[in-house]
Amino acid sequence: MSPFDPGAIASLQTHHCFGGTVGFYEHDSRVCGCPMRFSLYAPPQMQQGPRPVLYFLSGLTCTEENFMVKAGAQRFAAELGLCLVVPDTSPRHTGIPDEDTDWVYGSGAGFYLNATQDPWKRHYQMYSYVVEELPILLAQAFAVDLDRQGIMGHSMGGHGALVIGLRNGDRYRSISALAPICHPIASDWTRPAFERYLGDTVAAWKDYDATELLKRYVDPRPLLVDQGLSDPFLQDLMPQSLAQACAETGRSLTLRQHPDYDHSYYFIASLIEDHLRHHAQFLCPGSLDSP
Ligand SMILES: N[C@@H](CCC(=O)N[C@@H](CS)C(=O)NCC(=O)O)C(=O)O
């Protein structure tokens, strides 16, 4: 049996939506050593055969539900034939002391990395969960085409999408982010989580920092990033660090900065269509031909 064999999944609820289905699921994760939840939008085209998968990684405090309820992405996923998958943002109910006490680490704050430090390392393995275990699970249960995967995310999830996408050029054809945490090891807001999960070795932190990773991974996939200029977290998100790293390494980056938009799902809902169309260019080019 594969170490990433996800076992059986339980369907918690399903809802018909734009001709397809929004579903919420739970399974016993071997990688995280606890039950994990995710949501999935199956577009109507999935009834005819495998469709590309576009992951959305959510931000701090979110579950697998926020994006499905608030972003309004299903309308465009149904048009483009994209399967949307939204994992939870961390393991939960693991029994780790203080797991629920602070919103920037522990529950809802897995930072999409593999913790190496006690007490987190036994469960907080979100990087391997998203990259390895979840796709295998999906392929067992749904008509998904794992040769066509894209990844996007918001805030902490934007950080996750950039890091996971950059480090896995062979797995993800397309990457985008909304208000991503671009340089987490340089911010007093996010560095404490890295210290807890990864210890005090800066080299280990750099494996999960998009600005640092851009210097390591050179490939032609362009990045799309949107950022609101009335975002209260702007100072800690550091899009300028990402832009500078892209400029220095020749990476194609479309960084769109929007006056008046904040950090909320109102911002995400306003721009999500552009992100799905960005990914569709690479995941299902034919879908953009129709008017
Ligand atoms: N700490 C604040 C802010 C948390 C926050 O803004 N989280 C963002 C991601 S960084 C989010 O998407 N929240 C969920 C939502 O708006 O539905 C809170 O708990 O309300």
mmCIF file of C-alpha atoms and ligand atoms in Angstrom:
data_model
loop_
_atom_site.group_PDB
_atom_site.id
_atom_site.type_symbol
_atom_site.label_atom_id
_atom_site.label_comp_id
_atom_site.label_asym_id
_atom_site.label_seq_id
_atom_site.Cartn_x
_atom_site.Cartn_y
_atom_site.Cartn_z
ATOM 1 C CA MET A 1 0.000 0.000 0.000
ATOM 2 C CA SER A 2 1.296 3.487 -0.861
ATOM 3 C CA PRO A 3 2.248 5.616 2.158
ATOM 4 C CA PHE A 4 -0.134 8.171 0.705
ATOM 5 C CA ASP A 5 -3.025 5.769 0.207
ATOM 6 C CA PRO A 6 -5.836 7.937 1.570
ATOM 7 C CA GLY A 7 -8.327 5.205 2.365
ATOM 8 C CA ALA A 8 -12.064 5.708 2.102
ATOM 9 C CA ILE A 9 -13.768 9.082 1.996
ATOM 10 C CA ALA A 10 -17.097 10.032 3.569
ATOM 11 C CA SER A 11 -19.474 12.420 1.822
ATOM 12 C CA LEU A 12 -20.787 14.905 4.403
ATOM 13 C CA GLN A 13 -23.106 16.959 2.192
ATOM 14 C CA THR A 14 -23.688 17.726 -1.483
ATOM 15 C CA HIS A 15 -25.451 20.592 -3.244
ATOM 16 C CA HIS A 16 -26.409 20.929 -6.914
ATOM 17 C CA CYS A 17 -24.780 24.091 -8.294
ATOM 18 C CA PHE A 18 -24.612 25.510 -11.857
ATOM 19 C CA GLY A 19 -25.345 22.070 -13.294
ATOM 20 C CA GLY A 20 -22.598 20.441 -11.218
ATOM 21 C CA THR A 21 -22.170 19.503 -7.574
ATOM 22 C CA VAL A 22 -20.534 21.108 -4.539
ATOM 23 C CA GLY A 23 -19.539 18.397 -2.084
ATOM 24 C CA PHE A 24 -17.950 18.335 1.363
ATOM 25 C CA TYR A 25 -15.889 15.280 2.240
ATOM 26 C CA GLU A 26 -13.865 13.777 5.093
ATOM 27 C CA HIS A 27 -11.244 11.050 5.137
ATOM 28 C CA ASP A 28 -8.606 9.646 7.440
ATOM 29 C CA SER A 29 -5.369 11.251 6.322
ATOM 30 C CA ARG A 30 -2.346 9.020 6.724
ATOM 31 C CA VAL A 31 -0.013 11.957 6.132
ATOM 32 C CA CYS A 32 -1.608 14.164 8.810
ATOM 33 C CA GLY A 33 -2.567 11.306 11.104
ATOM 34 C CA CYS A 34 -6.104 12.607 11.653
ATOM 35 C CA PRO A 35 -9.378 13.122 9.776
ATOM 36 C CA MET A 36 -9.125 15.851 7.129
ATOM 37 C CA ARG A 37 -11.876 17.626 5.234
ATOM 38 C CA PHE A 38 -12.006 19.150 1.775
ATOM 39 C CA SER A 39 -14.647 20.521 -0.553
ATOM 40 C CA LEU A 40 -14.909 19.844 -4.272
ATOM 41 C CA TYR A 41 -16.905 21.391 -7.078
ATOM 42 C CA ALA A 42 -17.565 18.869 -9.834
ATOM 43 C CA PRO A 43 -18.501 20.808 -12.998
ATOM 44 C CA PRO A 44 -21.197 19.349 -15.240
ATOM 45 C CA GLN A 45 -18.548 18.214 -17.759
ATOM 46 C CA MET A 46 -17.189 15.726 -15.193
ATOM 47 C CA GLN A 47 -20.139 13.468 -15.987
ATOM 48 C CA GLN A 48 -18.566 12.922 -19.431
ATOM 49 C CA GLY A 49 -15.002 12.231 -18.253
ATOM 50 C CA PRO A 50 -11.943 13.431 -16.309
ATOM 51 C CA ARG A 51 -11.524 17.186 -15.892
ATOM 52 C CA PRO A 52 -8.533 19.329 -14.858
ATOM 53 C CA VAL A 53 -8.188 20.102 -11.142
ATOM 54 C CA LEU A 54 -7.722 23.613 -9.783
ATOM 55 C CA TYR A 55 -6.860 23.796 -6.073
ATOM 56 C CA PHE A 56 -7.740 26.806 -3.930
ATOM 57 C CA LEU A 57 -5.744 27.106 -0.714
ATOM 58 C CA SER A 58 -7.507 29.286 1.851
ATOM 59 C CA GLY A 59 -6.196 31.770 4.381
ATOM 60 C CA LEU A 60 -5.835 31.913 8.143
ATOM 61 C CA THR A 61 -8.960 30.965 10.135
ATOM 62 C CA CYS A 62 -10.634 29.387 7.087
ATOM 63 C CA THR A 63 -11.944 25.876 6.622
ATOM 64 C CA GLU A 64 -12.792 24.020 3.416
ATOM 65 C CA GLU A 65 -16.066 25.956 3.385
ATOM 66 C CA ASN A 66 -15.255 29.694 3.103
ATOM 67 C CA PHE A 67 -14.233 29.690 -0.548
ATOM 68 C CA MET A 68 -17.115 27.504 -1.709
ATOM 69 C CA VAL A 69 -19.672 29.711 0.044
ATOM 70 C CA LYS A 70 -18.248 33.175 -0.613
ATOM 71 C CA ALA A 71 -16.099 33.359 -3.757
ATOM 72 C CA GLY A 72 -18.719 32.640 -6.409
ATOM 73 C CA ALA A 73 -16.262 30.550 -8.416
ATOM 74 C CA GLN A 74 -18.643 27.750 -9.377
ATOM 75 C CA ARG A 75 -20.285 29.775 -12.173
ATOM 76 C CA PHE A 76 -16.946 30.070 -13.987
ATOM 77 C CA ALA A 77 -15.753 26.548 -13.141
ATOM 78 C CA ALA A 78 -18.961 25.212 -14.703
ATOM 79 C CA GLU A 79 -18.360 27.250 -17.855
ATOM 80 C CA LEU A 80 -14.709 26.253 -18.155
ATOM 81 C CA GLY A 81 -15.037 22.626 -17.034
ATOM 82 C CA LEU A 82 -12.679 22.996 -14.070
ATOM 83 C CA CYS A 83 -12.905 20.825 -10.965
ATOM 84 C CA LEU A 84 -12.302 23.009 -7.877
ATOM 85 C CA VAL A 85 -10.755 21.450 -4.772
ATOM 86 C CA VAL A 86 -10.439 23.279 -1.432
ATOM 87 C CA PRO A 87 -8.609 21.544 1.422
ATOM 88 C CA ASP A 88 -8.977 22.575 5.035
ATOM 89 C CA THR A 89 -6.199 24.879 6.233
ATOM 90 C CA SER A 90 -4.739 22.579 8.916
ATOM 91 C CA PRO A 91 -5.233 19.384 10.867
ATOM 92 C CA ARG A 92 -7.692 19.868 13.747
ATOM 93 C CA HIS A 93 -8.550 18.295 17.102
ATOM 94 C CA THR A 94 -5.155 16.618 17.349
ATOM 95 C CA GLY A 95 -4.838 17.120 21.086
ATOM 96 C CA ILE A 96 -1.767 19.356 20.733
ATOM 97 C CA PRO A 97 -1.765 21.847 23.620
ATOM 98 C CA ASP A 98 -2.448 25.416 22.462
ATOM 99 C CA GLU A 99 -3.585 24.189 19.042
ATOM 100 C CA ASP A 100 -6.569 26.565 19.158
ATOM 101 C CA THR A 101 -5.212 29.503 21.125
ATOM 102 C CA ASP A 102 -3.737 31.761 18.415
ATOM 103 C CA TRP A 103 -5.041 32.413 14.911
ATOM 104 C CA VAL A 104 -1.551 32.555 13.318
ATOM 105 C CA TYR A 105 -0.466 29.022 14.214
ATOM 106 C CA GLY A 106 -2.188 25.721 14.992
ATOM 107 C CA SER A 107 -5.786 25.144 13.888
ATOM 108 C CA GLY A 108 -6.609 27.071 10.731
ATOM 109 C CA ALA A 109 -2.966 28.040 10.271
ATOM 110 C CA GLY A 110 -1.065 25.061 8.853
ATOM 111 C CA PHE A 111 0.913 27.301 6.426
ATOM 112 C CA TYR A 112 1.027 24.446 3.885
ATOM 113 C CA LEU A 113 4.375 23.202 5.195
ATOM 114 C CA ASN A 114 5.699 19.988 6.760
ATOM 115 C CA ALA A 115 6.451 20.705 10.421
ATOM 116 C CA THR A 116 9.689 19.263 11.730
ATOM 117 C CA GLN A 117 9.290 20.283 15.373
ATOM 118 C CA ASP A 118 7.454 18.733 18.309
ATOM 119 C CA PRO A 119 4.575 18.754 19.022
ATOM 120 C CA TRP A 120 3.501 19.789 15.510
ATOM 121 C CA LYS A 121 5.400 17.357 13.298
ATOM 122 C CA ARG A 122 3.171 14.356 13.919
ATOM 123 C CA HIS A 123 0.121 16.012 12.325
ATOM 124 C CA TYR A 124 1.030 19.319 10.673
ATOM 125 C CA GLN A 125 2.161 17.962 7.285
ATOM 126 C CA MET A 126 0.056 20.126 4.996
ATOM 127 C CA TYR A 127 2.661 20.334 2.220
ATOM 128 C CA SER A 128 2.726 16.568 1.684
ATOM 129 C CA TYR A 129 -1.003 16.379 2.235
ATOM 130 C CA VAL A 130 -1.774 18.816 -0.581
ATOM 131 C CA VAL A 131 0.971 17.749 -2.986
ATOM 132 C CA GLU A 132 0.912 13.970 -2.488
ATOM 133 C CA GLU A 133 -2.021 12.528 -0.593
ATOM 134 C CA LEU A 134 -4.956 14.617 -1.730
ATOM 135 C CA PRO A 135 -4.422 14.092 -5.497
ATOM 136 C CA ILE A 136 -4.266 10.304 -5.040
ATOM 137 C CA LEU A 137 -7.468 10.436 -3.035
ATOM 138 C CA LEU A 138 -9.174 12.521 -5.691
ATOM 139 C CA ALA A 139 -8.119 10.185 -8.494
ATOM 140 C CA GLN A 140 -9.616 7.227 -6.628
ATOM 141 C CA ALA A 141 -12.978 8.847 -6.078
ATOM 142 C CA PHE A 142 -13.574 11.457 -8.808
ATOM 143 C CA ALA A 143 -13.118 11.909 -12.572
ATOM 144 C CA VAL A 144 -10.046 14.149 -12.310
ATOM 145 C CA ASP A 145 -7.147 14.490 -14.740
ATOM 146 C CA LEU A 146 -4.003 14.749 -12.588
ATOM 147 C CA ASP A 147 -1.921 15.604 -15.664
ATOM 148 C CA ARG A 148 -3.751 18.937 -15.640
ATOM 149 C CA GLN A 149 -3.504 20.512 -12.204
ATOM 150 C CA GLY A 150 -3.341 24.186 -11.287
ATOM 151 C CA ILE A 151 -3.052 25.878 -7.904
ATOM 152 C CA MET A 152 -4.222 29.211 -6.482
ATOM 153 C CA GLY A 153 -4.856 30.627 -3.039
ATOM 154 C CA HIS A 154 -5.517 33.597 -0.792
ATOM 155 C CA SER A 155 -3.288 35.134 1.885
ATOM 156 C CA MET A 156 -1.721 32.189 3.777
ATOM 157 C CA GLY A 157 -3.187 30.070 0.965
ATOM 158 C CA GLY A 158 -1.621 32.390 -1.618
ATOM 159 C CA HIS A 159 1.685 31.692 0.074
ATOM 160 C CA GLY A 160 0.848 27.975 -0.104
ATOM 161 C CA ALA A 161 -0.063 28.143 -3.793
ATOM 162 C CA LEU A 162 3.126 30.001 -4.708
ATOM 163 C CA VAL A 163 5.370 27.706 -2.656
ATOM 164 C CA ILE A 164 3.736 24.467 -3.761
ATOM 165 C CA GLY A 165 3.453 25.608 -7.356
ATOM 166 C CA LEU A 166 7.030 26.859 -7.597
ATOM 167 C CA ARG A 167 8.496 23.722 -5.991
ATOM 168 C CA ASN A 168 6.508 21.348 -8.185
ATOM 169 C CA GLY A 169 6.864 22.493 -11.765
ATOM 170 C CA ASP A 170 6.147 18.950 -12.946
ATOM 171 C CA ARG A 171 2.766 18.777 -11.164
ATOM 172 C CA TYR A 172 1.087 22.172 -11.591
ATOM 173 C CA ARG A 173 0.674 23.783 -14.983
ATOM 174 C CA SER A 174 -0.548 27.107 -13.612
ATOM 175 C CA ILE A 175 -0.191 29.243 -10.459
ATOM 176 C CA SER A 176 -1.995 32.333 -9.183
ATOM 177 C CA ALA A 177 -2.631 34.093 -5.883
ATOM 178 C CA LEU A 178 -4.844 36.718 -4.255
ATOM 179 C CA ALA A 179 -3.232 38.878 -1.573
ATOM 180 C CA PRO A 180 -0.588 36.219 -0.908
ATOM 181 C CA ILE A 181 1.889 36.252 1.962
ATOM 182 C CA CYS A 182 4.910 36.667 -0.317
ATOM 183 C CA HIS A 183 7.869 36.707 2.068
ATOM 184 C CA PRO A 184 6.708 35.109 5.344
ATOM 185 C CA ILE A 185 10.150 34.745 6.891
ATOM 186 C CA ALA A 186 10.652 38.519 6.693
ATOM 187 C CA SER A 187 7.476 39.426 8.575
ATOM 188 C CA ASP A 188 7.045 39.578 12.351
ATOM 189 C CA TRP A 189 3.451 38.508 11.777
ATOM 190 C CA THR A 190 4.220 35.156 10.117
ATOM 191 C CA ARG A 191 7.766 34.279 11.248
ATOM 192 C CA PRO A 192 6.619 32.968 14.669
ATOM 193 C CA ALA A 193 4.630 30.195 12.971
ATOM 194 C CA PHE A 194 7.719 29.187 10.992
ATOM 195 C CA GLU A 195 9.740 29.093 14.223
ATOM 196 C CA ARG A 196 7.171 26.873 15.892
ATOM 197 C CA TYR A 197 6.809 24.477 12.961
ATOM 198 C CA LEU A 198 10.373 24.446 11.602
ATOM 199 C CA GLY A 199 12.658 25.467 14.465
ATOM 200 C CA ASP A 200 15.211 28.243 14.270
ATOM 201 C CA THR A 201 17.086 27.199 11.116
ATOM 202 C CA VAL A 202 16.646 29.918 8.504
ATOM 203 C CA ALA A 203 17.578 27.523 5.681
ATOM 204 C CA ALA A 204 14.527 25.393 6.563
ATOM 205 C CA TRP A 205 12.252 28.439 6.497
ATOM 206 C CA LYS A 206 13.459 29.368 3.008
ATOM 207 C CA ASP A 207 12.042 26.113 1.602
ATOM 208 C CA TYR A 208 8.602 27.614 2.271
ATOM 209 C CA ASP A 209 9.107 31.245 1.276
ATOM 210 C CA ALA A 210 8.016 32.235 -2.237
ATOM 211 C CA THR A 211 10.409 35.171 -2.520
ATOM 212 C CA GLU A 212 13.328 32.891 -1.644
ATOM 213 C CA LEU A 213 12.109 30.020 -3.839
ATOM 214 C CA LEU A 214 11.886 32.233 -6.917
ATOM 215 C CA LYS A 215 15.680 32.442 -6.837
ATOM 216 C CA ARG A 216 15.869 28.608 -6.978
ATOM 217 C CA TYR A 217 13.254 27.542 -9.486
ATOM 218 C CA VAL A 218 13.423 28.978 -12.977
ATOM 219 C CA ASP A 219 10.658 27.923 -15.373
ATOM 220 C CA PRO A 220 8.341 29.570 -17.862
ATOM 221 C CA ARG A 221 5.050 29.401 -15.945
ATOM 222 C CA PRO A 222 3.770 32.980 -15.523
ATOM 223 C CA LEU A 223 2.343 34.109 -12.177
ATOM 224 C CA LEU A 224 -0.866 36.088 -11.742
ATOM 225 C CA VAL A 225 -1.170 37.951 -8.433
ATOM 226 C CA ASP A 226 -3.887 40.390 -7.364
ATOM 227 C CA GLN A 227 -3.517 42.681 -4.365
ATOM 228 C CA GLY A 228 -5.919 45.193 -2.814
ATOM 229 C CA LEU A 229 -4.317 48.470 -1.755
ATOM 230 C CA SER A 230 -6.723 48.954 1.174
ATOM 231 C CA ASP A 231 -5.739 45.558 2.577
ATOM 232 C CA PRO A 232 -4.973 45.960 6.301
ATOM 233 C CA PHE A 233 -2.328 43.220 6.041
ATOM 234 C CA LEU A 234 -0.540 44.789 3.051
ATOM 235 C CA GLN A 235 2.621 45.662 4.970
ATOM 236 C CA ASP A 236 3.094 42.013 5.976
ATOM 237 C CA LEU A 237 2.098 40.491 2.637
ATOM 238 C CA MET A 238 5.063 42.143 0.841
ATOM 239 C CA PRO A 239 4.067 41.857 -2.838
ATOM 240 C CA GLN A 240 6.979 44.156 -3.663
ATOM 241 C CA SER A 241 9.403 41.442 -2.515
ATOM 242 C CA LEU A 242 7.791 38.988 -4.899
ATOM 243 C CA ALA A 243 7.904 41.534 -7.729
ATOM 244 C CA GLN A 244 11.575 42.242 -7.084
ATOM 245 C CA ALA A 245 12.474 38.530 -7.032
ATOM 246 C CA CYS A 246 10.582 38.013 -10.295
ATOM 247 C CA ALA A 247 12.333 40.973 -11.895
ATOM 248 C CA GLU A 248 15.743 39.680 -10.790
ATOM 249 C CA THR A 249 15.130 36.142 -12.044
ATOM 250 C CA GLY A 250 13.205 36.934 -15.212
ATOM 251 C CA ARG A 251 9.995 35.237 -14.015
ATOM 252 C CA SER A 252 6.859 36.501 -15.747
ATOM 253 C CA LEU A 253 4.623 38.137 -13.125
ATOM 254 C CA THR A 254 1.368 39.997 -13.614
ATOM 255 C CA LEU A 255 0.936 41.871 -10.323
ATOM 256 C CA ARG A 256 -2.299 43.826 -10.351
ATOM 257 C CA GLN A 257 -2.773 46.321 -7.540
ATOM 258 C CA HIS A 258 -6.329 47.467 -6.908
ATOM 259 C CA PRO A 259 -7.150 50.720 -5.102
ATOM 260 C CA ASP A 260 -9.873 50.444 -2.445
ATOM 261 C CA TYR A 261 -10.031 46.635 -2.270
ATOM 262 C CA ASP A 262 -9.388 45.034 1.128
ATOM 263 C CA HIS A 263 -8.429 41.481 2.200
ATOM 264 C CA SER A 264 -11.918 39.993 2.306
ATOM 265 C CA TYR A 265 -13.874 37.578 0.173
ATOM 266 C CA TYR A 266 -15.506 40.626 -1.457
ATOM 267 C CA PHE A 267 -12.086 41.226 -3.009
ATOM 268 C CA ILE A 268 -11.740 37.537 -3.927
ATOM 269 C CA ALA A 269 -15.234 37.375 -5.442
ATOM 270 C CA SER A 270 -14.476 40.479 -7.543
ATOM 271 C CA LEU A 271 -11.427 38.870 -9.159
ATOM 272 C CA ILE A 272 -11.992 35.122 -9.090
ATOM 273 C CA GLU A 273 -13.233 34.985 -12.692
ATOM 274 C CA ASP A 274 -9.889 36.299 -13.938
ATOM 275 C CA HIS A 275 -8.053 33.651 -11.941
ATOM 276 C CA LEU A 276 -10.130 30.786 -13.297
ATOM 277 C CA ARG A 277 -9.631 32.063 -16.844
ATOM 278 C CA HIS A 278 -5.887 32.386 -16.208
ATOM 279 C CA HIS A 279 -5.738 28.737 -15.155
ATOM 280 C CA ALA A 280 -8.031 27.590 -17.968
ATOM 281 C CA GLN A 281 -5.504 28.916 -20.513
ATOM 282 C CA PHE A 282 -3.110 26.225 -19.332
ATOM 283 C CA LEU A 283 -5.473 23.506 -18.110
ATOM 284 C CA CYS A 284 -8.166 23.461 -20.810
ATOM 285 C CA PRO A 285 -7.324 25.897 -23.609
ATOM 286 C CA GLY A 286 -10.291 24.862 -25.773
ATOM 287 C CA SER A 287 -12.738 26.054 -23.140
ATOM 288 C CA LEU A 288 -11.788 29.677 -23.826
ATOM 289 C CA ASP A 289 -12.655 29.511 -27.525
ATOM 290 C CA SER A 290 -16.396 29.704 -27.056
ATOM 291 C CA PRO A 291 -17.979 33.163 -26.748
HETATM 292 N N1 LIG B 1 -8.198 37.442 12.668
HETATM 293 C C1 LIG B 1 -9.260 37.932 11.881
HETATM 294 C C2 LIG B 1 -8.897 38.006 10.395
HETATM 295 C C3 LIG B 1 -8.845 36.689 9.709
HETATM 296 C C4 LIG B 1 -8.885 36.841 8.198
HETATM 297 O O1 LIG B 1 -9.001 37.930 7.633
HETATM 298 N N2 LIG B 1 -8.790 35.712 7.542
HETATM 299 C C5 LIG B 1 -8.881 35.722 6.115
HETATM 300 C C6 LIG B 1 -7.682 34.998 5.540
HETATM 301 S S1 LIG B 1 -6.181 35.748 6.105
HETATM 302 C C7 LIG B 1 -10.140 35.004 5.661
HETATM 303 O O2 LIG B 1 -10.230 34.566 4.551
HETATM 304 N N3 LIG B 1 -11.115 34.886 6.566
HETATM 305 C C8 LIG B 1 -12.301 34.108 6.329
HETATM 306 C C9 LIG B 1 -13.442 34.821 5.694
HETATM 307 O O3 LIG B 1 -13.389 36.035 5.485
HETATM 308 O O4 LIG B 1 -14.417 34.124 5.350
HETATM 309 C C10 LIG B 1 -10.477 37.101 12.108
HETATM 310 O O5 LIG B 1 -10.380 36.013 12.687
HETATM 311 O O6 LIG B 1 -11.549 37.532 11.700
#
